[in-house]
Short mmCIF file of the C-alpha atoms (twelve columns), coordinates in Angstrom:
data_MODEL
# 
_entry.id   MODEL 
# 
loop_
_atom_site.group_PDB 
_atom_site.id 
_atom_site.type_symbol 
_atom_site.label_atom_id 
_atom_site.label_alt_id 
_atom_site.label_comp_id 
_atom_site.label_asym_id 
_atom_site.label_seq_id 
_atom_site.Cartn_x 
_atom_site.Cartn_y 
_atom_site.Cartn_z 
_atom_site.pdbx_PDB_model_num 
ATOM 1   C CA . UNK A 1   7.210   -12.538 7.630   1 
ATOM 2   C CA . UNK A 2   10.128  -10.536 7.129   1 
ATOM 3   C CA . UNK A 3   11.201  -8.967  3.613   1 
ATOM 4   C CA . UNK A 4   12.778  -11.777 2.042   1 
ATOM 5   C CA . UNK A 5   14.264  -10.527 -1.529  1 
ATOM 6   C CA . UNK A 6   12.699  -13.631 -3.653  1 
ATOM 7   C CA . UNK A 7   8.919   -12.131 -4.000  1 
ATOM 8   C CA . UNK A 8   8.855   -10.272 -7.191  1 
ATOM 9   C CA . UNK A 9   6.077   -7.845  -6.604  1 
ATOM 10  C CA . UNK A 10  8.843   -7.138  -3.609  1 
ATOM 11  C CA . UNK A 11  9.872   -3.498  -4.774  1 
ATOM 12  C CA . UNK A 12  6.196   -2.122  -4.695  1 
ATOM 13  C CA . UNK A 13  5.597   -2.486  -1.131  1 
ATOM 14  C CA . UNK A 14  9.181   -1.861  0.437   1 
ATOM 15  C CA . UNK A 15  11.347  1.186   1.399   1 
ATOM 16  C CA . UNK A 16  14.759  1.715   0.273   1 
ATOM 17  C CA . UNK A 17  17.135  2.286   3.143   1 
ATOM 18  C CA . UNK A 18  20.477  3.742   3.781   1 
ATOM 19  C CA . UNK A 19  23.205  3.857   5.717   1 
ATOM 20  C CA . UNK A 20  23.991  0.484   7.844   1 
ATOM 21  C CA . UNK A 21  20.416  -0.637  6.895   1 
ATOM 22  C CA . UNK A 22  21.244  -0.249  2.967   1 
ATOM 23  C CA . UNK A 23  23.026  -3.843  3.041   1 
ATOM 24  C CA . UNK A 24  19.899  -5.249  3.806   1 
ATOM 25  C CA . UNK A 25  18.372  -3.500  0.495   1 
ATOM 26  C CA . UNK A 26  14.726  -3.502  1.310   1 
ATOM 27  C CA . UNK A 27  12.736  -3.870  4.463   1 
ATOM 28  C CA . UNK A 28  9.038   -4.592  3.869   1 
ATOM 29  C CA . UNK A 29  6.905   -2.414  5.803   1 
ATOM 30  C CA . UNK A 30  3.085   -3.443  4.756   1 
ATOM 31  C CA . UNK A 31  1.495   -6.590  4.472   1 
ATOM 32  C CA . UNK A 32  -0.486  -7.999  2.316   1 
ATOM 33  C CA . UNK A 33  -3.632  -7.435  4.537   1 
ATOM 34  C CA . UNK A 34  -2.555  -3.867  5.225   1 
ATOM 35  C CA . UNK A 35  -2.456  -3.221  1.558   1 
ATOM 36  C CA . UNK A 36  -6.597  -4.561  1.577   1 
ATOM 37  C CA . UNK A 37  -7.001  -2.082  4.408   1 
ATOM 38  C CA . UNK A 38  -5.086  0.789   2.765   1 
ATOM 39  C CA . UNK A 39  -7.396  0.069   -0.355  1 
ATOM 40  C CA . UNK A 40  -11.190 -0.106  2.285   1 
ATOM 41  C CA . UNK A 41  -9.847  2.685   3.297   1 
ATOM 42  C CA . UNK A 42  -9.435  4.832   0.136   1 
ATOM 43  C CA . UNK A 43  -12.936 3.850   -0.706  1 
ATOM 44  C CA . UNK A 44  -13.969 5.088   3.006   1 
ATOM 45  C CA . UNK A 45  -11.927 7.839   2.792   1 
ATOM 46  C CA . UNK A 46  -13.167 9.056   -0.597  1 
ATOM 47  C CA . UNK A 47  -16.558 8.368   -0.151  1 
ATOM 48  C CA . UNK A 48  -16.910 9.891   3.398   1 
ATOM 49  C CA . UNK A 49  -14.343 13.018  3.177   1 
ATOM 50  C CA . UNK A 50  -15.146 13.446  -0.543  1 
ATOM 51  C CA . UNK A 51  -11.038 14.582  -0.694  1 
ATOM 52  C CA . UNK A 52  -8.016  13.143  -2.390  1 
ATOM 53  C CA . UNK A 53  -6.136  10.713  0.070   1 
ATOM 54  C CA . UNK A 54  -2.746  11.443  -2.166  1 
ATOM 55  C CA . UNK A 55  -3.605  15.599  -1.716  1 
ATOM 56  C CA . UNK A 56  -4.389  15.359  1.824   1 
ATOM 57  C CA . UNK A 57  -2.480  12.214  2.795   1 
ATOM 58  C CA . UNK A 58  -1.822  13.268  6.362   1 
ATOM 59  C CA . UNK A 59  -5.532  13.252  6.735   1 
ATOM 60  C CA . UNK A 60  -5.779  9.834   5.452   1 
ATOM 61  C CA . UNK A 61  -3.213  8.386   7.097   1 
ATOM 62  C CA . UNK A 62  -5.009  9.757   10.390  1 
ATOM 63  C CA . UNK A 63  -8.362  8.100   8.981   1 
ATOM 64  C CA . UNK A 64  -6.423  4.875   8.216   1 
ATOM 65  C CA . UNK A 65  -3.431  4.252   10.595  1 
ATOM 66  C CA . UNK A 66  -5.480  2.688   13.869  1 
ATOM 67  C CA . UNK A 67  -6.645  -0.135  10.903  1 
ATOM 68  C CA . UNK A 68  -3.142  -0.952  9.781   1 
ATOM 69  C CA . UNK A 69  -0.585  -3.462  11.321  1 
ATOM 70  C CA . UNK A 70  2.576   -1.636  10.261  1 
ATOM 71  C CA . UNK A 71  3.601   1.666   11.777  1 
ATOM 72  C CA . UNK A 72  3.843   3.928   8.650   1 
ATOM 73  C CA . UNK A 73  4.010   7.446   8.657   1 
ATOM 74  C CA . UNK A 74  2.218   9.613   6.578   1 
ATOM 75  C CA . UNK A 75  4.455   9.435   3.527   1 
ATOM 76  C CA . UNK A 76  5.185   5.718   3.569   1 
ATOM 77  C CA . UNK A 77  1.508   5.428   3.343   1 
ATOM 78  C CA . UNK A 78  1.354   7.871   0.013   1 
ATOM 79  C CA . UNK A 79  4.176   5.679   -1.391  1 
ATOM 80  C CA . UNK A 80  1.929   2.882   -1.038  1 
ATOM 81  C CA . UNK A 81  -0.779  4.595   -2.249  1 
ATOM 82  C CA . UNK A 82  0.873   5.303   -5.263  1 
ATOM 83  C CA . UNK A 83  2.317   1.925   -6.221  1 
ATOM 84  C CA . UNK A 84  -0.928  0.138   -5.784  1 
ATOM 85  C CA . UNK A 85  -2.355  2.594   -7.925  1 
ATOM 86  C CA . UNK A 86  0.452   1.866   -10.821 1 
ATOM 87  C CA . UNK A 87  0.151   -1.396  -10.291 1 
ATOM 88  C CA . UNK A 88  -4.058  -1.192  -10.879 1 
ATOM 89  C CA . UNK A 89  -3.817  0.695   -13.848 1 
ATOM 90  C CA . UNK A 90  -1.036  -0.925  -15.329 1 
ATOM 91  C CA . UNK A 91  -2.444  -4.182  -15.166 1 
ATOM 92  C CA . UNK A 92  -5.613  -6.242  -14.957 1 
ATOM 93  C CA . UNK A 93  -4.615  -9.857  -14.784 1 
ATOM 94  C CA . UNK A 94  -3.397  -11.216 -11.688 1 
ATOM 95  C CA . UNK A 95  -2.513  -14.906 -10.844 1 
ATOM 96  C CA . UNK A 96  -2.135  -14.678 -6.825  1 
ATOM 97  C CA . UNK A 97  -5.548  -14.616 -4.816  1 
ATOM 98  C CA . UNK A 98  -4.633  -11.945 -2.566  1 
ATOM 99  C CA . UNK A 99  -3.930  -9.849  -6.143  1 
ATOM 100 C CA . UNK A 100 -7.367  -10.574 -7.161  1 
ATOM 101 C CA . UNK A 101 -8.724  -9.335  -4.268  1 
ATOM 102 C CA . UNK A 102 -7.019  -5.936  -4.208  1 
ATOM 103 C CA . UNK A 103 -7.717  -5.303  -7.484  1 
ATOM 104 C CA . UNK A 104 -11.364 -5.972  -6.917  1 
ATOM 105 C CA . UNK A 105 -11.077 -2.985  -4.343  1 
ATOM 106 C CA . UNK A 106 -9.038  -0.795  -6.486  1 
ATOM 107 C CA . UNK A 107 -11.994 -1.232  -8.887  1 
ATOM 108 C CA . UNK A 108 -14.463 0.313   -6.395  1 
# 
């Protein structure tokens, strides 16, 4: 539930912290079904605005944010953006379901 350290796909969805915080190295912030959502919604997004969510990401993260479980601002969500998209193009074999499934959206 929390952000244990022991996932190794760990780094792509978490924010570094500092400070007090930075002892506890990462703190996840999206979960794996907000990371499907994030992905619907770049298709939505895309498809419906006919804009770049990275270029205008405060207007995605308005389109998206009532669809997400975490409470991400507007740059968190870019961040994300961005490291599912390395992760996508990087790679095309996945072994975990949920993996599968997300890249099946990134696809689209």
């Amino acid at each position: 539930t929390g952000g244990g350290s022991d996932d190794e796909n760990e780094t792509e969805e978490d924010v570094k912290l500092t400070g007090e915080d930075s002892k506890k190295s990462h703190q996840r912030i999206f979960r794996e079904e907000d990371e499907l959502t994030i992905l619907k919604g770049l298709a939505d997004f895309i498809s419906k605005t006919k804009k770049d969510p990275l270029k205008d990401a405060s207007a995605f993260h308005s389109f998206v944010k009532k669809s997400l479980r975490a409470e991400a601002n507007s740059e968190q969500l870019k961040r994300k953006v961005r490291t599912l998209k390395k992760k996508f193009e990087t790679s095309d074999s996945f072994t975990k379901p949920h993996d599968k499934k997300a890249f099946e959206l990134f696809k689209k």
